[in-house]
Amino acid sequence: MPTAGRLAAALAFFIYGWYIGLLATPFFPEANPPNSFLPLCVVVALLCGWMVVGSRAGNGYLAAIGNGLTGAFAFTVWIAFLLSFYNMIRRALRNLYDGPMEAVVDVFNLMLEMGQDFFDVNLVLSILIGGVLCAFVAEYFAKRYP
């Protein structure tokens, strides 16, 4: 059911995904992300805003902190998983795996490697604080327009 809180969360996370996508670009090898990285960040953030944060908006600003952190965590995990899956498919097409199980397990190894490559204090703080700010926006509109 569409509500003002869901719409506000989706729009706030849309901007959040765009910002995080631009902020994470230098952490790719040679600062060259895949062409689909920025649109992927925007779409995943939009969905996390609508489904994760927007569905829980309206319970108060203290709960919004938890909602924002949950949305930021969901966004981060989905982006890491989708990028790792993309890299696994590229490696599988070059016949670097002995079997399908090795490829599936390597997705999670690639996620861990990506987490190490992308770990930066500014990026982590931007993800966490941005998620909470987006949840505050959703909370405001959920309370104001129920």
PDB file of C-alpha atoms in Angstrom:
ATOM      1  CA  MET A   1       0.000   0.000   0.000  1.00  0.00           C
ATOM      2  CA  PRO A   2       1.569   3.300  -1.024  1.00  0.00           C
ATOM      3  CA  THR A   3       1.936   5.824   1.773  1.00  0.00           C
ATOM      4  CA  ALA A   4       3.655   9.159   2.141  1.00  0.00           C
ATOM      5  CA  GLY A   5       6.319   7.534   4.313  1.00  0.00           C
ATOM      6  CA  ARG A   6       7.124   4.948   1.649  1.00  0.00           C
ATOM      7  CA  LEU A   7       7.257   7.556  -1.099  1.00  0.00           C
ATOM      8  CA  ALA A   8       9.469   9.861   0.962  1.00  0.00           C
ATOM      9  CA  ALA A   9      11.767   6.972   1.894  1.00  0.00           C
ATOM     10  CA  ALA A  10      12.026   5.858  -1.728  1.00  0.00           C
ATOM     11  CA  LEU A  11      12.860   9.361  -2.950  1.00  0.00           C
ATOM     12  CA  ALA A  12      15.333   9.991  -0.122  1.00  0.00           C
ATOM     13  CA  PHE A  13      17.041   6.657  -0.737  1.00  0.00           C
ATOM     14  CA  PHE A  14      17.084   7.383  -4.478  1.00  0.00           C
ATOM     15  CA  ILE A  15      19.293  10.417  -3.780  1.00  0.00           C
ATOM     16  CA  TYR A  16      21.217   8.415  -1.178  1.00  0.00           C
ATOM     17  CA  GLY A  17      21.987   5.636  -3.692  1.00  0.00           C
ATOM     18  CA  TRP A  18      23.169   8.134  -6.268  1.00  0.00           C
ATOM     19  CA  TYR A  19      25.457   9.817  -3.721  1.00  0.00           C
ATOM     20  CA  ILE A  20      26.903   6.544  -2.400  1.00  0.00           C
ATOM     21  CA  GLY A  21      27.426   5.308  -5.958  1.00  0.00           C
ATOM     22  CA  LEU A  22      29.455   8.389  -6.796  1.00  0.00           C
ATOM     23  CA  LEU A  23      31.322   8.221  -3.494  1.00  0.00           C
ATOM     24  CA  ALA A  24      32.293   4.551  -3.996  1.00  0.00           C
ATOM     25  CA  THR A  25      33.599   4.997  -7.549  1.00  0.00           C
ATOM     26  CA  PRO A  26      37.275   5.645  -6.579  1.00  0.00           C
ATOM     27  CA  PHE A  27      37.455   2.305  -4.730  1.00  0.00           C
ATOM     28  CA  PHE A  28      37.148   0.263  -7.909  1.00  0.00           C
ATOM     29  CA  PRO A  29      40.326  -0.833  -9.677  1.00  0.00           C
ATOM     30  CA  GLU A  30      41.642   2.157 -11.623  1.00  0.00           C
ATOM     31  CA  ALA A  31      38.561   4.088 -10.403  1.00  0.00           C
ATOM     32  CA  ASN A  32      36.595   2.432 -13.200  1.00  0.00           C
ATOM     33  CA  PRO A  33      33.334   0.861 -11.970  1.00  0.00           C
ATOM     34  CA  PRO A  34      31.126  -1.252 -14.230  1.00  0.00           C
ATOM     35  CA  ASN A  35      28.809   0.812 -16.426  1.00  0.00           C
ATOM     36  CA  SER A  36      25.797  -0.466 -14.536  1.00  0.00           C
ATOM     37  CA  PHE A  37      27.118   0.456 -11.074  1.00  0.00           C
ATOM     38  CA  LEU A  38      25.450   3.844 -10.617  1.00  0.00           C
ATOM     39  CA  PRO A  39      22.032   2.738 -11.949  1.00  0.00           C
ATOM     40  CA  LEU A  40      22.298  -0.406  -9.814  1.00  0.00           C
ATOM     41  CA  CYS A  41      22.962   1.679  -6.696  1.00  0.00           C
ATOM     42  CA  VAL A  42      20.028   3.942  -7.477  1.00  0.00           C
ATOM     43  CA  VAL A  43      17.567   1.097  -8.109  1.00  0.00           C
ATOM     44  CA  VAL A  44      18.653  -0.941  -5.078  1.00  0.00           C
ATOM     45  CA  ALA A  45      18.479   2.149  -2.864  1.00  0.00           C
ATOM     46  CA  LEU A  46      15.023   2.998  -4.202  1.00  0.00           C
ATOM     47  CA  LEU A  47      13.783  -0.515  -3.424  1.00  0.00           C
ATOM     48  CA  CYS A  48      15.400  -0.521   0.034  1.00  0.00           C
ATOM     49  CA  GLY A  49      13.801   2.836   0.765  1.00  0.00           C
ATOM     50  CA  TRP A  50      10.355   1.667  -0.337  1.00  0.00           C
ATOM     51  CA  MET A  51      10.375  -1.825   1.158  1.00  0.00           C
ATOM     52  CA  VAL A  52      12.704  -1.683   4.163  1.00  0.00           C
ATOM     53  CA  VAL A  53      12.533   1.855   5.535  1.00  0.00           C
ATOM     54  CA  GLY A  54       9.217   3.076   4.145  1.00  0.00           C
ATOM     55  CA  SER A  55       7.250   0.107   5.418  1.00  0.00           C
ATOM     56  CA  ARG A  56       8.450   0.787   8.975  1.00  0.00           C
ATOM     57  CA  ALA A  57       8.073   4.570   8.952  1.00  0.00           C
ATOM     58  CA  GLY A  58       5.686   6.193  11.400  1.00  0.00           C
ATOM     59  CA  ASN A  59       6.877   4.648  14.684  1.00  0.00           C
ATOM     60  CA  GLY A  60       8.856   7.611  16.007  1.00  0.00           C
ATOM     61  CA  TYR A  61      12.269   9.121  15.474  1.00  0.00           C
ATOM     62  CA  LEU A  62      14.045   6.722  17.813  1.00  0.00           C
ATOM     63  CA  ALA A  63      12.783   3.792  15.761  1.00  0.00           C
ATOM     64  CA  ALA A  64      13.771   5.700  12.607  1.00  0.00           C
ATOM     65  CA  ILE A  65      17.428   5.419  13.639  1.00  0.00           C
ATOM     66  CA  GLY A  66      17.131   1.635  13.634  1.00  0.00           C
ATOM     67  CA  ASN A  67      15.143   1.705  10.404  1.00  0.00           C
ATOM     68  CA  GLY A  68      17.794   3.845   8.712  1.00  0.00           C
ATOM     69  CA  LEU A  69      20.606   1.573   9.857  1.00  0.00           C
ATOM     70  CA  THR A  70      18.641  -1.461   8.678  1.00  0.00           C
ATOM     71  CA  GLY A  71      18.044   0.166   5.297  1.00  0.00           C
ATOM     72  CA  ALA A  72      21.712   1.122   4.966  1.00  0.00           C
ATOM     73  CA  PHE A  73      22.781  -2.418   5.864  1.00  0.00           C
ATOM     74  CA  ALA A  74      20.316  -3.939   3.393  1.00  0.00           C
ATOM     75  CA  PHE A  75      21.528  -1.557   0.675  1.00  0.00           C
ATOM     76  CA  THR A  76      25.168  -2.423   1.332  1.00  0.00           C
ATOM     77  CA  VAL A  77      24.623  -6.180   1.404  1.00  0.00           C
ATOM     78  CA  TRP A  78      22.534  -6.171  -1.785  1.00  0.00           C
ATOM     79  CA  ILE A  79      25.041  -4.048  -3.680  1.00  0.00           C
ATOM     80  CA  ALA A  80      27.938  -6.237  -2.534  1.00  0.00           C
ATOM     81  CA  PHE A  81      26.028  -9.396  -3.449  1.00  0.00           C
ATOM     82  CA  LEU A  82      24.956  -8.177  -6.893  1.00  0.00           C
ATOM     83  CA  LEU A  83      28.430  -6.916  -7.798  1.00  0.00           C
ATOM     84  CA  SER A  84      30.012 -10.160  -6.580  1.00  0.00           C
ATOM     85  CA  PHE A  85      27.469 -12.186  -8.545  1.00  0.00           C
ATOM     86  CA  TYR A  86      28.280 -10.123 -11.637  1.00  0.00           C
ATOM     87  CA  ASN A  87      32.013 -10.777 -11.131  1.00  0.00           C
ATOM     88  CA  MET A  88      31.332 -14.480 -10.603  1.00  0.00           C
ATOM     89  CA  ILE A  89      29.415 -14.662 -13.896  1.00  0.00           C
ATOM     90  CA  ARG A  90      32.290 -12.922 -15.700  1.00  0.00           C
ATOM     91  CA  ARG A  91      34.771 -15.389 -14.200  1.00  0.00           C
ATOM     92  CA  ALA A  92      32.546 -18.359 -14.976  1.00  0.00           C
ATOM     93  CA  LEU A  93      32.335 -17.330 -18.624  1.00  0.00           C
ATOM     94  CA  ARG A  94      36.140 -17.407 -18.729  1.00  0.00           C
ATOM     95  CA  ASN A  95      36.053 -20.995 -17.335  1.00  0.00           C
ATOM     96  CA  LEU A  96      37.858 -20.146 -14.095  1.00  0.00           C
ATOM     97  CA  TYR A  97      35.728 -22.519 -11.996  1.00  0.00           C
ATOM     98  CA  ASP A  98      35.763 -26.302 -11.896  1.00  0.00           C
ATOM     99  CA  GLY A  99      32.066 -26.571 -11.171  1.00  0.00           C
ATOM    100  CA  PRO A 100      28.902 -24.659 -10.281  1.00  0.00           C
ATOM    101  CA  MET A 101      29.318 -25.128  -6.525  1.00  0.00           C
ATOM    102  CA  GLU A 102      32.743 -23.509  -6.610  1.00  0.00           C
ATOM    103  CA  ALA A 103      31.238 -20.538  -8.452  1.00  0.00           C
ATOM    104  CA  VAL A 104      28.429 -20.123  -5.917  1.00  0.00           C
ATOM    105  CA  VAL A 105      30.837 -20.267  -2.981  1.00  0.00           C
ATOM    106  CA  ASP A 106      33.115 -17.764  -4.688  1.00  0.00           C
ATOM    107  CA  VAL A 107      30.311 -15.171  -4.670  1.00  0.00           C
ATOM    108  CA  PHE A 108      30.684 -14.909  -0.906  1.00  0.00           C
ATOM    109  CA  ASN A 109      34.486 -14.838  -1.116  1.00  0.00           C
ATOM    110  CA  LEU A 110      34.187 -12.007  -3.625  1.00  0.00           C
ATOM    111  CA  MET A 111      31.838 -10.194  -1.223  1.00  0.00           C
ATOM    112  CA  LEU A 112      34.455 -10.413   1.537  1.00  0.00           C
ATOM    113  CA  GLU A 113      37.198  -9.165  -0.784  1.00  0.00           C
ATOM    114  CA  MET A 114      34.972  -6.300  -1.900  1.00  0.00           C
ATOM    115  CA  GLY A 115      34.284  -5.407   1.723  1.00  0.00           C
ATOM    116  CA  GLN A 116      38.008  -5.144   2.351  1.00  0.00           C
ATOM    117  CA  ASP A 117      38.597  -3.072  -0.767  1.00  0.00           C
ATOM    118  CA  PHE A 118      35.748  -0.675  -0.053  1.00  0.00           C
ATOM    119  CA  PHE A 119      36.383  -0.238   3.674  1.00  0.00           C
ATOM    120  CA  ASP A 120      36.991   3.457   4.232  1.00  0.00           C
ATOM    121  CA  VAL A 121      35.903   5.496   7.224  1.00  0.00           C
ATOM    122  CA  ASN A 122      34.331   8.231   5.106  1.00  0.00           C
ATOM    123  CA  LEU A 123      32.401   5.746   2.989  1.00  0.00           C
ATOM    124  CA  VAL A 124      31.161   3.752   5.993  1.00  0.00           C
ATOM    125  CA  LEU A 125      30.093   6.883   7.874  1.00  0.00           C
ATOM    126  CA  SER A 126      28.360   8.241   4.777  1.00  0.00           C
ATOM    127  CA  ILE A 127      26.435   5.001   4.387  1.00  0.00           C
ATOM    128  CA  LEU A 128      25.344   4.902   8.032  1.00  0.00           C
ATOM    129  CA  ILE A 129      24.567   8.598   8.532  1.00  0.00           C
ATOM    130  CA  GLY A 130      22.877   8.861   5.145  1.00  0.00           C
ATOM    131  CA  GLY A 131      20.624   5.910   5.938  1.00  0.00           C
ATOM    132  CA  VAL A 132      19.561   7.483   9.222  1.00  0.00           C
ATOM    133  CA  LEU A 133      18.917  10.875   7.611  1.00  0.00           C
ATOM    134  CA  CYS A 134      16.787   9.236   4.923  1.00  0.00           C
ATOM    135  CA  ALA A 135      14.832   7.423   7.619  1.00  0.00           C
ATOM    136  CA  PHE A 136      14.240  10.751   9.398  1.00  0.00           C
ATOM    137  CA  VAL A 137      12.817  12.180   6.174  1.00  0.00           C
ATOM    138  CA  ALA A 138      10.536   9.161   5.822  1.00  0.00           C
ATOM    139  CA  GLU A 139       9.485   9.455   9.470  1.00  0.00           C
ATOM    140  CA  TYR A 140       8.654  13.128   9.078  1.00  0.00           C
ATOM    141  CA  PHE A 141       6.387  12.533   6.100  1.00  0.00           C
ATOM    142  CA  ALA A 142       4.849   9.414   7.644  1.00  0.00           C
ATOM    143  CA  LYS A 143       3.854  11.394  10.751  1.00  0.00           C
ATOM    144  CA  ARG A 144       2.732  14.477   8.861  1.00  0.00           C
ATOM    145  CA  TYR A 145       0.736  12.687   6.137  1.00  0.00           C
ATOM    146  CA  PRO A 146      -0.498   9.335   7.530  1.00  0.00           C
TER     147      PRO A 146
END
